[in-house]
Amino acid sequence: MQYLSKIKIALGISIVILYAVNVNAAIPTKKMTALFTLTRAAGKPLSKPSDIAVNNDYIYVVDGDNNRIVIFNKNGEYEKQFGSLGEAKGQFNYPVGIALDSDNNIYVADTRNHRIQIFDEDADYKRSIKIATDGAPSRPVDITVSGESKNIYVTTKSNKVLVYKQNGKKIKEFGKTGTDRGEFRFPGTIKTLSHGRIGVVDILNFRLQIFSKKGKFSYQVGSFGVRPGQFIRPKGVAIAPDNRIYISDSYMDLIQVFTNKGRFLYVLGSNGKPHHVTAPAGIAIDKQKRLYVSEVFANRISVFQLE
C-alpha cells in the first residue's frame, strides 16, 4: 500500500501535464451541470456502487457491498430494490455489472456466484447462466446484450469475453491474457456500440478495445499515460445519443470523450480544467443526455446534464 501511495503521489504531480501539454495550449473541455446525487435507499446508504443502467423511466444501481440492485426514478426518488447476500435465485454475492436489453430485462453480473442472473422489467427472477472458462467457474465482471440477436457478452476475470445465447448456450469466446491486440489484462466494462460492435475496457492495458460483433479486433482507444486520450485506470464506458464514447478514469478522477472512431475530443470540465469525480467506475448516458457516474469510494451516484 505504501508503494502504491508513492506511485499515486508521483502521478498526481503529473496531472498538470494532462491539462496543459504546453503553456500555450489548454486541453479542450466541455461543461456538464450537476443535477443531483443518489446516496441511500430504503434507509441504507449505498456502499461501493459499481455500475449503472438507465432507460426512459428508471435508474438501476449495482450496490455491491449491500448485495442488491436499487431502482430509482428519473427524479432520483427511490422506487424499489431486490437482492440480498446468498446463492439462491435472486440473491447475490458481490454483484459488479448490470445491463438492460430492449425489453428492459435486467442482467446482473453476480460475480462471486459465478453467474449472470436475468430478471424481467418488474425485477422478477427469470433464469441464470453459469459462467465458466476452460471447464472451471469464472467470475463475470460485466455484461452487455446485442440489439439484434440479444446475444449476451460477458467479461470475465479469466481475461476472456464469453458470448451466450439467451438460453444460456455458449456460442464462442475470444481473448486471452496478454498485451497484444485482442488480448486482455482484466477486461472490465463491456458495451454494445453502433453497428453491433462491442467495446471492452481493458483496464490494465490502459485502453478500450473495439471488436466486431463476431469478436474480431477492430481498433483501440487510448494508451497508458496522463496526456489527452491516455489512461491510468480506465473503468467505465458509455455511448451518447450522438455515438460519442465517454470513458471514465478511476485513477485520474475524470471522464474523457472520444469520437465514434476513437479520436480524443475533450475532457468533461470547463475553462481548460477538469470536473473531478471520485474514483468513477460505471457510467451511463440516457436519451436526454444525462450522465450517470458511479463514484465508488464516495458511495454515491452523481447525475449531470451534458451540453
PDB file of C-alpha atoms in Angstrom:
ATOM      1  CA  MET A   1       0.000   0.000   0.000  1.00  0.00           C
ATOM      2  CA  GLN A   2       2.868   2.382   0.802  1.00  0.00           C
ATOM      3  CA  TYR A   3       4.377   1.650  -2.624  1.00  0.00           C
ATOM      4  CA  LEU A   4       1.047   2.376  -4.327  1.00  0.00           C
ATOM      5  CA  SER A   5       0.696   5.604  -2.376  1.00  0.00           C
ATOM      6  CA  LYS A   6       4.090   6.778  -3.598  1.00  0.00           C
ATOM      7  CA  ILE A   7       3.084   5.992  -7.158  1.00  0.00           C
ATOM      8  CA  LYS A   8      -0.142   7.931  -6.744  1.00  0.00           C
ATOM      9  CA  ILE A   9       1.684  10.968  -5.345  1.00  0.00           C
ATOM     10  CA  ALA A  10       4.131  10.908  -8.249  1.00  0.00           C
ATOM     11  CA  LEU A  11       1.389  10.539 -10.816  1.00  0.00           C
ATOM     12  CA  GLY A  12      -0.701  13.168  -9.070  1.00  0.00           C
ATOM     13  CA  ILE A  13       2.025  15.688  -9.760  1.00  0.00           C
ATOM     14  CA  SER A  14       1.860  14.799 -13.443  1.00  0.00           C
ATOM     15  CA  ILE A  15      -1.877  15.520 -13.675  1.00  0.00           C
ATOM     16  CA  VAL A  16      -0.882  19.002 -14.734  1.00  0.00           C
ATOM     17  CA  ILE A  17       0.528  17.502 -17.930  1.00  0.00           C
ATOM     18  CA  LEU A  18      -2.880  16.160 -18.895  1.00  0.00           C
ATOM     19  CA  TYR A  19      -4.417  19.614 -18.954  1.00  0.00           C
ATOM     20  CA  ALA A  20      -1.507  21.609 -20.273  1.00  0.00           C
ATOM     21  CA  VAL A  21       0.689  19.775 -22.760  1.00  0.00           C
ATOM     22  CA  ASN A  22       2.449  23.097 -23.241  1.00  0.00           C
ATOM     23  CA  VAL A  23       1.955  26.534 -21.795  1.00  0.00           C
ATOM     24  CA  ASN A  24       0.230  27.795 -24.926  1.00  0.00           C
ATOM     25  CA  ALA A  25      -2.394  25.082 -25.353  1.00  0.00           C
ATOM     26  CA  ALA A  26      -5.192  24.312 -22.945  1.00  0.00           C
ATOM     27  CA  ILE A  27      -6.803  20.915 -23.124  1.00  0.00           C
ATOM     28  CA  PRO A  28     -10.304  21.072 -24.665  1.00  0.00           C
ATOM     29  CA  THR A  29     -13.086  20.803 -22.103  1.00  0.00           C
ATOM     30  CA  LYS A  30     -16.853  20.722 -22.249  1.00  0.00           C
ATOM     31  CA  LYS A  31     -19.155  21.627 -19.416  1.00  0.00           C
ATOM     32  CA  MET A  32     -21.527  19.369 -17.543  1.00  0.00           C
ATOM     33  CA  THR A  33     -24.011  20.609 -14.958  1.00  0.00           C
ATOM     34  CA  ALA A  34     -24.575  18.779 -11.672  1.00  0.00           C
ATOM     35  CA  LEU A  35     -28.219  17.785 -11.152  1.00  0.00           C
ATOM     36  CA  PHE A  36     -28.425  15.523  -8.091  1.00  0.00           C
ATOM     37  CA  THR A  37     -26.783  12.621  -6.281  1.00  0.00           C
ATOM     38  CA  LEU A  38     -28.035   9.252  -5.066  1.00  0.00           C
ATOM     39  CA  THR A  39     -26.549   8.174  -1.747  1.00  0.00           C
ATOM     40  CA  ARG A  40     -29.037   5.898   0.030  1.00  0.00           C
ATOM     41  CA  ALA A  41     -32.125   3.772  -0.480  1.00  0.00           C
ATOM     42  CA  ALA A  42     -34.641   2.165   1.877  1.00  0.00           C
ATOM     43  CA  GLY A  43     -32.877   3.702   4.847  1.00  0.00           C
ATOM     44  CA  LYS A  44     -29.481   2.232   3.987  1.00  0.00           C
ATOM     45  CA  PRO A  45     -26.528   4.116   2.455  1.00  0.00           C
ATOM     46  CA  LEU A  46     -25.155   2.935  -0.863  1.00  0.00           C
ATOM     47  CA  SER A  47     -21.865   1.093  -0.388  1.00  0.00           C
ATOM     48  CA  LYS A  48     -19.395   0.684  -3.256  1.00  0.00           C
ATOM     49  CA  PRO A  49     -21.917   1.213  -6.082  1.00  0.00           C
ATOM     50  CA  SER A  50     -20.059  -0.067  -9.127  1.00  0.00           C
ATOM     51  CA  ASP A  51     -22.327   0.224 -12.152  1.00  0.00           C
ATOM     52  CA  ILE A  52     -25.475   1.847 -13.532  1.00  0.00           C
ATOM     53  CA  ALA A  53     -28.003   1.128 -16.268  1.00  0.00           C
ATOM     54  CA  VAL A  54     -30.727   3.533 -17.403  1.00  0.00           C
ATOM     55  CA  ASN A  55     -33.801   3.534 -19.620  1.00  0.00           C
ATOM     56  CA  ASN A  56     -36.511   6.119 -20.252  1.00  0.00           C
ATOM     57  CA  ASP A  57     -38.019   5.751 -16.794  1.00  0.00           C
ATOM     58  CA  TYR A  58     -35.564   4.330 -14.272  1.00  0.00           C
ATOM     59  CA  ILE A  59     -32.021   4.298 -12.925  1.00  0.00           C
ATOM     60  CA  TYR A  60     -30.672   0.867 -11.928  1.00  0.00           C
ATOM     61  CA  VAL A  61     -27.742   0.859  -9.488  1.00  0.00           C
ATOM     62  CA  VAL A  62     -25.493  -2.058  -8.543  1.00  0.00           C
ATOM     63  CA  ASP A  63     -24.977  -1.579  -4.799  1.00  0.00           C
ATOM     64  CA  GLY A  64     -22.167  -4.092  -4.454  1.00  0.00           C
ATOM     65  CA  ASP A  65     -21.362  -4.191  -0.753  1.00  0.00           C
ATOM     66  CA  ASN A  66     -25.081  -4.403   0.035  1.00  0.00           C
ATOM     67  CA  ASN A  67     -25.651  -7.200  -2.500  1.00  0.00           C
ATOM     68  CA  ARG A  68     -28.668  -5.511  -4.018  1.00  0.00           C
ATOM     69  CA  ILE A  69     -29.912  -3.714  -7.109  1.00  0.00           C
ATOM     70  CA  VAL A  70     -31.588  -0.399  -6.308  1.00  0.00           C
ATOM     71  CA  ILE A  71     -34.062   1.230  -8.690  1.00  0.00           C
ATOM     72  CA  PHE A  72     -34.705   4.989  -8.697  1.00  0.00           C
ATOM     73  CA  ASN A  73     -36.969   7.017 -10.935  1.00  0.00           C
ATOM     74  CA  LYS A  74     -35.553   9.735 -13.180  1.00  0.00           C
ATOM     75  CA  ASN A  75     -36.116  12.339 -10.455  1.00  0.00           C
ATOM     76  CA  GLY A  76     -33.770  10.397  -8.191  1.00  0.00           C
ATOM     77  CA  GLU A  77     -36.565   9.084  -5.973  1.00  0.00           C
ATOM     78  CA  TYR A  78     -36.312   5.565  -4.590  1.00  0.00           C
ATOM     79  CA  GLU A  79     -38.676   3.059  -6.229  1.00  0.00           C
ATOM     80  CA  LYS A  80     -37.659  -0.452  -5.154  1.00  0.00           C
ATOM     81  CA  GLN A  81     -34.773  -2.835  -4.578  1.00  0.00           C
ATOM     82  CA  PHE A  82     -34.104  -6.513  -4.952  1.00  0.00           C
ATOM     83  CA  GLY A  83     -31.413  -8.928  -3.857  1.00  0.00           C
ATOM     84  CA  SER A  84     -29.599  -9.928  -0.679  1.00  0.00           C
ATOM     85  CA  LEU A  85     -26.473 -11.885   0.199  1.00  0.00           C
ATOM     86  CA  GLY A  86     -26.687 -15.547  -0.775  1.00  0.00           C
ATOM     87  CA  GLU A  87     -26.600 -18.170  -3.518  1.00  0.00           C
ATOM     88  CA  ALA A  88     -30.321 -18.697  -4.088  1.00  0.00           C
ATOM     89  CA  LYS A  89     -32.248 -17.363  -7.057  1.00  0.00           C
ATOM     90  CA  GLY A  90     -32.408 -13.596  -6.849  1.00  0.00           C
ATOM     91  CA  GLN A  91     -29.635 -13.388  -4.270  1.00  0.00           C
ATOM     92  CA  PHE A  92     -26.138 -12.053  -4.966  1.00  0.00           C
ATOM     93  CA  ASN A  93     -22.584 -12.387  -3.792  1.00  0.00           C
ATOM     94  CA  TYR A  94     -20.929  -9.092  -4.673  1.00  0.00           C
ATOM     95  CA  PRO A  95     -22.589  -8.116  -7.968  1.00  0.00           C
ATOM     96  CA  VAL A  96     -20.486  -5.823 -10.165  1.00  0.00           C
ATOM     97  CA  GLY A  97     -22.039  -5.143 -13.599  1.00  0.00           C
ATOM     98  CA  ILE A  98     -25.534  -4.548 -14.955  1.00  0.00           C
ATOM     99  CA  ALA A  99     -27.210  -4.217 -18.356  1.00  0.00           C
ATOM    100  CA  LEU A 100     -30.682  -3.864 -19.849  1.00  0.00           C
ATOM    101  CA  ASP A 101     -31.966  -5.251 -23.137  1.00  0.00           C
ATOM    102  CA  SER A 102     -34.536  -3.697 -25.488  1.00  0.00           C
ATOM    103  CA  ASP A 103     -37.369  -5.293 -23.483  1.00  0.00           C
ATOM    104  CA  ASN A 104     -35.991  -3.858 -20.224  1.00  0.00           C
ATOM    105  CA  ASN A 105     -34.965  -7.239 -18.895  1.00  0.00           C
ATOM    106  CA  ILE A 106     -32.257  -6.782 -16.264  1.00  0.00           C
ATOM    107  CA  TYR A 107     -28.936  -8.654 -16.463  1.00  0.00           C
ATOM    108  CA  VAL A 108     -26.665  -8.721 -13.399  1.00  0.00           C
ATOM    109  CA  ALA A 109     -23.087  -9.990 -13.153  1.00  0.00           C
ATOM    110  CA  ASP A 110     -23.318 -11.939  -9.894  1.00  0.00           C
ATOM    111  CA  THR A 111     -19.563 -12.086  -9.621  1.00  0.00           C
ATOM    112  CA  ARG A 112     -18.714 -14.328  -6.691  1.00  0.00           C
ATOM    113  CA  ASN A 113     -21.569 -16.695  -7.517  1.00  0.00           C
ATOM    114  CA  HIS A 114     -20.035 -17.190 -10.998  1.00  0.00           C
ATOM    115  CA  ARG A 115     -23.235 -16.444 -12.859  1.00  0.00           C
ATOM    116  CA  ILE A 116     -25.329 -13.946 -14.752  1.00  0.00           C
ATOM    117  CA  GLN A 117     -28.821 -13.550 -13.344  1.00  0.00           C
ATOM    118  CA  ILE A 118     -31.651 -12.304 -15.546  1.00  0.00           C
ATOM    119  CA  PHE A 119     -34.788 -10.551 -14.264  1.00  0.00           C
ATOM    120  CA  ASP A 120     -37.819  -9.160 -16.065  1.00  0.00           C
ATOM    121  CA  GLU A 121     -38.727  -5.473 -16.072  1.00  0.00           C
ATOM    122  CA  ASP A 122     -40.596  -5.936 -12.782  1.00  0.00           C
ATOM    123  CA  ALA A 123     -37.394  -7.336 -11.227  1.00  0.00           C
ATOM    124  CA  ASP A 124     -38.832 -10.865 -11.028  1.00  0.00           C
ATOM    125  CA  TYR A 125     -36.263 -13.629 -11.449  1.00  0.00           C
ATOM    126  CA  LYS A 126     -36.240 -15.371 -14.835  1.00  0.00           C
ATOM    127  CA  ARG A 127     -33.117 -17.503 -15.157  1.00  0.00           C
ATOM    128  CA  SER A 128     -29.351 -17.746 -14.596  1.00  0.00           C
ATOM    129  CA  ILE A 129     -26.367 -18.529 -16.778  1.00  0.00           C
ATOM    130  CA  LYS A 130     -23.408 -20.212 -15.117  1.00  0.00           C
ATOM    131  CA  ILE A 131     -20.124 -18.658 -16.222  1.00  0.00           C
ATOM    132  CA  ALA A 132     -17.158 -20.955 -16.821  1.00  0.00           C
ATOM    133  CA  THR A 133     -13.946 -20.960 -18.836  1.00  0.00           C
ATOM    134  CA  ASP A 134     -11.766 -23.983 -19.519  1.00  0.00           C
ATOM    135  CA  GLY A 135     -14.178 -26.115 -17.524  1.00  0.00           C
ATOM    136  CA  ALA A 136     -13.832 -24.086 -14.322  1.00  0.00           C
ATOM    137  CA  PRO A 137     -16.172 -21.488 -12.785  1.00  0.00           C
ATOM    138  CA  SER A 138     -15.194 -17.955 -13.758  1.00  0.00           C
ATOM    139  CA  ARG A 139     -16.169 -14.645 -12.182  1.00  0.00           C
ATOM    140  CA  PRO A 140     -18.127 -12.359 -14.520  1.00  0.00           C
ATOM    141  CA  VAL A 141     -17.354  -8.642 -14.357  1.00  0.00           C
ATOM    142  CA  ASP A 142     -19.831  -7.014 -16.727  1.00  0.00           C
ATOM    143  CA  ILE A 143     -22.381  -7.826 -19.428  1.00  0.00           C
ATOM    144  CA  THR A 144     -23.959  -6.302 -22.475  1.00  0.00           C
ATOM    145  CA  VAL A 145     -26.735  -7.525 -24.744  1.00  0.00           C
ATOM    146  CA  SER A 146     -26.634  -7.070 -28.522  1.00  0.00           C
ATOM    147  CA  GLY A 147     -29.562  -5.220 -30.018  1.00  0.00           C
ATOM    148  CA  GLU A 148     -30.247  -7.571 -32.921  1.00  0.00           C
ATOM    149  CA  SER A 149     -29.714 -11.112 -31.695  1.00  0.00           C
ATOM    150  CA  LYS A 150     -29.864 -10.376 -27.958  1.00  0.00           C
ATOM    151  CA  ASN A 151     -26.698 -12.405 -27.564  1.00  0.00           C
ATOM    152  CA  ILE A 152     -25.130 -11.874 -24.147  1.00  0.00           C
ATOM    153  CA  TYR A 153     -21.479 -10.761 -23.972  1.00  0.00           C
ATOM    154  CA  VAL A 154     -19.692 -11.255 -20.647  1.00  0.00           C
ATOM    155  CA  THR A 155     -16.277 -10.063 -19.490  1.00  0.00           C
ATOM    156  CA  THR A 156     -14.560 -12.360 -17.004  1.00  0.00           C
ATOM    157  CA  LYS A 157     -11.650 -12.343 -14.612  1.00  0.00           C
ATOM    158  CA  SER A 158     -10.143 -15.119 -16.741  1.00  0.00           C
ATOM    159  CA  ASN A 159      -9.289 -12.422 -19.326  1.00  0.00           C
ATOM    160  CA  LYS A 160     -11.831 -13.624 -21.868  1.00  0.00           C
ATOM    161  CA  VAL A 161     -15.081 -12.395 -23.335  1.00  0.00           C
ATOM    162  CA  LEU A 162     -17.774 -15.092 -23.424  1.00  0.00           C
ATOM    163  CA  VAL A 163     -20.780 -14.961 -25.739  1.00  0.00           C
ATOM    164  CA  TYR A 164     -24.058 -16.741 -24.913  1.00  0.00           C
ATOM    165  CA  LYS A 165     -27.450 -17.189 -26.471  1.00  0.00           C
ATOM    166  CA  GLN A 166     -30.467 -16.246 -24.386  1.00  0.00           C
ATOM    167  CA  ASN A 167     -30.961 -19.914 -23.469  1.00  0.00           C
ATOM    168  CA  GLY A 168     -27.541 -19.960 -21.832  1.00  0.00           C
ATOM    169  CA  LYS A 169     -25.719 -21.867 -24.554  1.00  0.00           C
ATOM    170  CA  LYS A 170     -22.205 -20.571 -25.060  1.00  0.00           C
ATOM    171  CA  ILE A 171     -21.652 -19.556 -28.685  1.00  0.00           C
ATOM    172  CA  LYS A 172     -17.992 -18.612 -28.520  1.00  0.00           C
ATOM    173  CA  GLU A 173     -15.314 -16.852 -26.550  1.00  0.00           C
ATOM    174  CA  PHE A 174     -12.474 -14.582 -27.532  1.00  0.00           C
ATOM    175  CA  GLY A 175      -9.398 -13.083 -25.943  1.00  0.00           C
ATOM    176  CA  LYS A 176      -6.631 -14.347 -23.688  1.00  0.00           C
ATOM    177  CA  THR A 177      -4.139 -12.939 -21.214  1.00  0.00           C
ATOM    178  CA  GLY A 178      -1.677 -10.569 -22.863  1.00  0.00           C
ATOM    179  CA  THR A 179      -0.983  -7.104 -24.192  1.00  0.00           C
ATOM    180  CA  ASP A 180      -1.392  -7.604 -27.942  1.00  0.00           C
ATOM    181  CA  ARG A 181      -4.464  -6.692 -29.948  1.00  0.00           C
ATOM    182  CA  GLY A 182      -7.420  -8.770 -28.868  1.00  0.00           C
ATOM    183  CA  GLU A 183      -5.735  -9.781 -25.618  1.00  0.00           C
ATOM    184  CA  PHE A 184      -6.673  -8.577 -22.161  1.00  0.00           C
ATOM    185  CA  ARG A 185      -5.376  -7.788 -18.722  1.00  0.00           C
ATOM    186  CA  PHE A 186      -8.522  -7.541 -16.629  1.00  0.00           C
ATOM    187  CA  PRO A 187     -11.350  -6.745 -19.050  1.00  0.00           C
ATOM    188  CA  GLY A 188     -13.990  -4.732 -17.210  1.00  0.00           C
ATOM    189  CA  THR A 189     -16.926  -2.765 -18.575  1.00  0.00           C
ATOM    190  CA  ILE A 190     -18.360  -4.006 -21.865  1.00  0.00           C
ATOM    191  CA  LYS A 191     -20.809  -2.079 -24.046  1.00  0.00           C
ATOM    192  CA  THR A 192     -22.656  -2.560 -27.328  1.00  0.00           C
ATOM    193  CA  LEU A 193     -21.694   0.190 -29.769  1.00  0.00           C
ATOM    194  CA  SER A 194     -23.169   1.280 -33.097  1.00  0.00           C
ATOM    195  CA  HIS A 195     -23.373  -1.268 -35.937  1.00  0.00           C
ATOM    196  CA  GLY A 196     -23.290  -4.148 -33.473  1.00  0.00           C
ATOM    197  CA  ARG A 197     -19.695  -3.530 -32.429  1.00  0.00           C
ATOM    198  CA  ILE A 198     -18.528  -4.378 -28.912  1.00  0.00           C
ATOM    199  CA  GLY A 199     -16.345  -2.157 -26.739  1.00  0.00           C
ATOM    200  CA  VAL A 200     -14.317  -3.708 -23.910  1.00  0.00           C
ATOM    201  CA  VAL A 201     -12.471  -1.661 -21.295  1.00  0.00           C
ATOM    202  CA  ASP A 202      -9.106  -3.420 -20.970  1.00  0.00           C
ATOM    203  CA  ILE A 203      -8.195  -1.964 -17.597  1.00  0.00           C
ATOM    204  CA  LEU A 204      -4.579  -2.989 -17.023  1.00  0.00           C
ATOM    205  CA  ASN A 205      -3.716  -2.465 -20.696  1.00  0.00           C
ATOM    206  CA  PHE A 206      -4.997   1.117 -20.317  1.00  0.00           C
ATOM    207  CA  ARG A 207      -7.347   1.084 -23.314  1.00  0.00           C
ATOM    208  CA  LEU A 208     -10.764   0.449 -24.748  1.00  0.00           C
ATOM    209  CA  GLN A 209     -10.708  -2.291 -27.387  1.00  0.00           C
ATOM    210  CA  ILE A 210     -13.310  -2.294 -30.145  1.00  0.00           C
ATOM    211  CA  PHE A 211     -14.427  -5.574 -31.731  1.00  0.00           C
ATOM    212  CA  SER A 212     -16.864  -6.579 -34.434  1.00  0.00           C
ATOM    213  CA  LYS A 213     -19.947  -8.466 -33.260  1.00  0.00           C
ATOM    214  CA  LYS A 214     -18.095 -11.625 -34.287  1.00  0.00           C
ATOM    215  CA  GLY A 215     -15.245 -10.835 -31.904  1.00  0.00           C
ATOM    216  CA  LYS A 216     -12.697  -9.634 -34.459  1.00  0.00           C
ATOM    217  CA  PHE A 217     -10.425  -6.847 -33.228  1.00  0.00           C
ATOM    218  CA  SER A 218     -11.029  -3.534 -34.965  1.00  0.00           C
ATOM    219  CA  TYR A 219      -9.122  -0.767 -33.128  1.00  0.00           C
ATOM    220  CA  GLN A 220      -8.274   0.537 -29.695  1.00  0.00           C
ATOM    221  CA  VAL A 221      -8.915   3.808 -27.902  1.00  0.00           C
ATOM    222  CA  GLY A 222      -6.271   5.153 -25.549  1.00  0.00           C
ATOM    223  CA  SER A 223      -2.951   4.033 -24.090  1.00  0.00           C
ATOM    224  CA  PHE A 224      -1.028   4.397 -20.843  1.00  0.00           C
ATOM    225  CA  GLY A 225      -0.267   7.932 -19.719  1.00  0.00           C
ATOM    226  CA  VAL A 226      -1.587  11.237 -18.436  1.00  0.00           C
ATOM    227  CA  ARG A 227      -1.851  13.116 -21.715  1.00  0.00           C
ATOM    228  CA  PRO A 228      -5.149  13.712 -23.535  1.00  0.00           C
ATOM    229  CA  GLY A 229      -6.599  10.426 -24.760  1.00  0.00           C
ATOM    230  CA  GLN A 230      -4.485   8.360 -22.356  1.00  0.00           C
ATOM    231  CA  PHE A 231      -5.478   6.487 -19.187  1.00  0.00           C
ATOM    232  CA  ILE A 232      -4.162   5.275 -15.862  1.00  0.00           C
ATOM    233  CA  ARG A 233      -7.212   3.228 -14.825  1.00  0.00           C
ATOM    234  CA  PRO A 234      -9.993   3.243 -17.411  1.00  0.00           C
ATOM    235  CA  LYS A 235     -13.135   1.778 -15.878  1.00  0.00           C
ATOM    236  CA  GLY A 236     -16.482   2.781 -17.354  1.00  0.00           C
ATOM    237  CA  VAL A 237     -17.667   3.412 -20.888  1.00  0.00           C
ATOM    238  CA  ALA A 238     -20.913   4.941 -22.127  1.00  0.00           C
ATOM    239  CA  ILE A 239     -22.266   5.823 -25.545  1.00  0.00           C
ATOM    240  CA  ALA A 240     -24.055   9.154 -26.006  1.00  0.00           C
ATOM    241  CA  PRO A 241     -27.010   9.638 -28.384  1.00  0.00           C
ATOM    242  CA  ASP A 242     -24.571  11.150 -30.919  1.00  0.00           C
ATOM    243  CA  ASN A 243     -22.424   7.959 -30.644  1.00  0.00           C
ATOM    244  CA  ARG A 244     -19.555   9.737 -28.918  1.00  0.00           C
ATOM    245  CA  ILE A 245     -17.673   7.496 -26.498  1.00  0.00           C
ATOM    246  CA  TYR A 246     -17.283   8.540 -22.854  1.00  0.00           C
ATOM    247  CA  ILE A 247     -14.629   6.771 -20.755  1.00  0.00           C
ATOM    248  CA  SER A 248     -14.049   7.200 -17.027  1.00  0.00           C
ATOM    249  CA  ASP A 249     -10.586   7.035 -15.470  1.00  0.00           C
ATOM    250  CA  SER A 250     -10.888   5.995 -11.830  1.00  0.00           C
ATOM    251  CA  TYR A 251      -7.319   6.996 -11.005  1.00  0.00           C
ATOM    252  CA  MET A 252      -7.360  10.422 -12.634  1.00  0.00           C
ATOM    253  CA  ASP A 253     -10.923  11.087 -11.383  1.00  0.00           C
ATOM    254  CA  LEU A 254     -12.168  12.327 -14.733  1.00  0.00           C
ATOM    255  CA  ILE A 255     -14.123  11.458 -17.857  1.00  0.00           C
ATOM    256  CA  GLN A 256     -12.744  11.819 -21.382  1.00  0.00           C
ATOM    257  CA  VAL A 257     -14.767  11.949 -24.586  1.00  0.00           C
ATOM    258  CA  PHE A 258     -13.889  10.468 -27.989  1.00  0.00           C
ATOM    259  CA  THR A 259     -15.427  10.261 -31.424  1.00  0.00           C
ATOM    260  CA  ASN A 260     -17.073   7.063 -32.596  1.00  0.00           C
ATOM    261  CA  LYS A 261     -13.733   6.234 -34.264  1.00  0.00           C
ATOM    262  CA  GLY A 262     -11.705   6.774 -31.105  1.00  0.00           C
ATOM    263  CA  ARG A 263     -10.262  10.255 -31.656  1.00  0.00           C
ATOM    264  CA  PHE A 264      -9.888  12.305 -28.472  1.00  0.00           C
ATOM    265  CA  LEU A 265     -12.253  15.293 -28.304  1.00  0.00           C
ATOM    266  CA  TYR A 266     -12.276  16.774 -24.803  1.00  0.00           C
ATOM    267  CA  VAL A 267     -12.393  16.236 -21.055  1.00  0.00           C
ATOM    268  CA  LEU A 268     -15.566  16.984 -19.131  1.00  0.00           C
ATOM    269  CA  GLY A 269     -14.932  20.255 -17.321  1.00  0.00           C
ATOM    270  CA  SER A 270     -14.728  23.949 -18.104  1.00  0.00           C
ATOM    271  CA  ASN A 271     -12.147  26.595 -18.979  1.00  0.00           C
ATOM    272  CA  GLY A 272      -9.465  24.006 -19.639  1.00  0.00           C
ATOM    273  CA  LYS A 273      -9.872  22.400 -16.207  1.00  0.00           C
ATOM    274  CA  PRO A 274     -11.441  19.017 -15.468  1.00  0.00           C
ATOM    275  CA  HIS A 275     -14.522  18.356 -13.405  1.00  0.00           C
ATOM    276  CA  HIS A 276     -13.162  15.845 -10.911  1.00  0.00           C
ATOM    277  CA  VAL A 277     -15.340  12.955  -9.804  1.00  0.00           C
ATOM    278  CA  THR A 278     -14.284  10.481  -7.133  1.00  0.00           C
ATOM    279  CA  ALA A 279     -12.976   7.164  -8.463  1.00  0.00           C
ATOM    280  CA  PRO A 280     -15.551   6.948 -11.277  1.00  0.00           C
ATOM    281  CA  ALA A 281     -16.329   3.404 -12.386  1.00  0.00           C
ATOM    282  CA  GLY A 282     -19.532   2.536 -14.277  1.00  0.00           C
ATOM    283  CA  ILE A 283     -21.120   5.354 -16.261  1.00  0.00           C
ATOM    284  CA  ALA A 284     -24.293   5.642 -18.336  1.00  0.00           C
ATOM    285  CA  ILE A 285     -25.935   8.219 -20.604  1.00  0.00           C
ATOM    286  CA  ASP A 286     -29.641   8.433 -21.378  1.00  0.00           C
ATOM    287  CA  LYS A 287     -31.514   9.868 -24.362  1.00  0.00           C
ATOM    288  CA  GLN A 288     -31.866  13.218 -22.569  1.00  0.00           C
ATOM    289  CA  LYS A 289     -28.058  13.435 -22.417  1.00  0.00           C
ATOM    290  CA  ARG A 290     -27.919  12.925 -18.693  1.00  0.00           C
ATOM    291  CA  LEU A 291     -24.671  11.391 -17.496  1.00  0.00           C
ATOM    292  CA  TYR A 292     -24.768   8.998 -14.519  1.00  0.00           C
ATOM    293  CA  VAL A 293     -21.480   8.319 -12.709  1.00  0.00           C
ATOM    294  CA  SER A 294     -20.824   5.699 -10.041  1.00  0.00           C
ATOM    295  CA  GLU A 295     -18.356   7.301  -7.641  1.00  0.00           C
ATOM    296  CA  VAL A 296     -17.396   4.069  -5.947  1.00  0.00           C
ATOM    297  CA  PHE A 297     -15.360   5.268  -2.978  1.00  0.00           C
ATOM    298  CA  ALA A 298     -17.657   8.231  -2.363  1.00  0.00           C
ATOM    299  CA  ASN A 299     -20.560   5.743  -2.124  1.00  0.00           C
ATOM    300  CA  ARG A 300     -22.798   7.709  -4.461  1.00  0.00           C
ATOM    301  CA  ILE A 301     -24.180   8.059  -7.955  1.00  0.00           C
ATOM    302  CA  SER A 302     -23.793  11.572  -9.374  1.00  0.00           C
ATOM    303  CA  VAL A 303     -26.063  12.779 -12.166  1.00  0.00           C
ATOM    304  CA  PHE A 304     -25.090  15.522 -14.615  1.00  0.00           C
ATOM    305  CA  GLN A 305     -26.647  17.226 -17.604  1.00  0.00           C
ATOM    306  CA  LEU A 306     -24.389  17.213 -20.649  1.00  0.00           C
ATOM    307  CA  GLU A 307     -24.405  20.150 -23.029  1.00  0.00           C
TER     308      GLU A 307
END
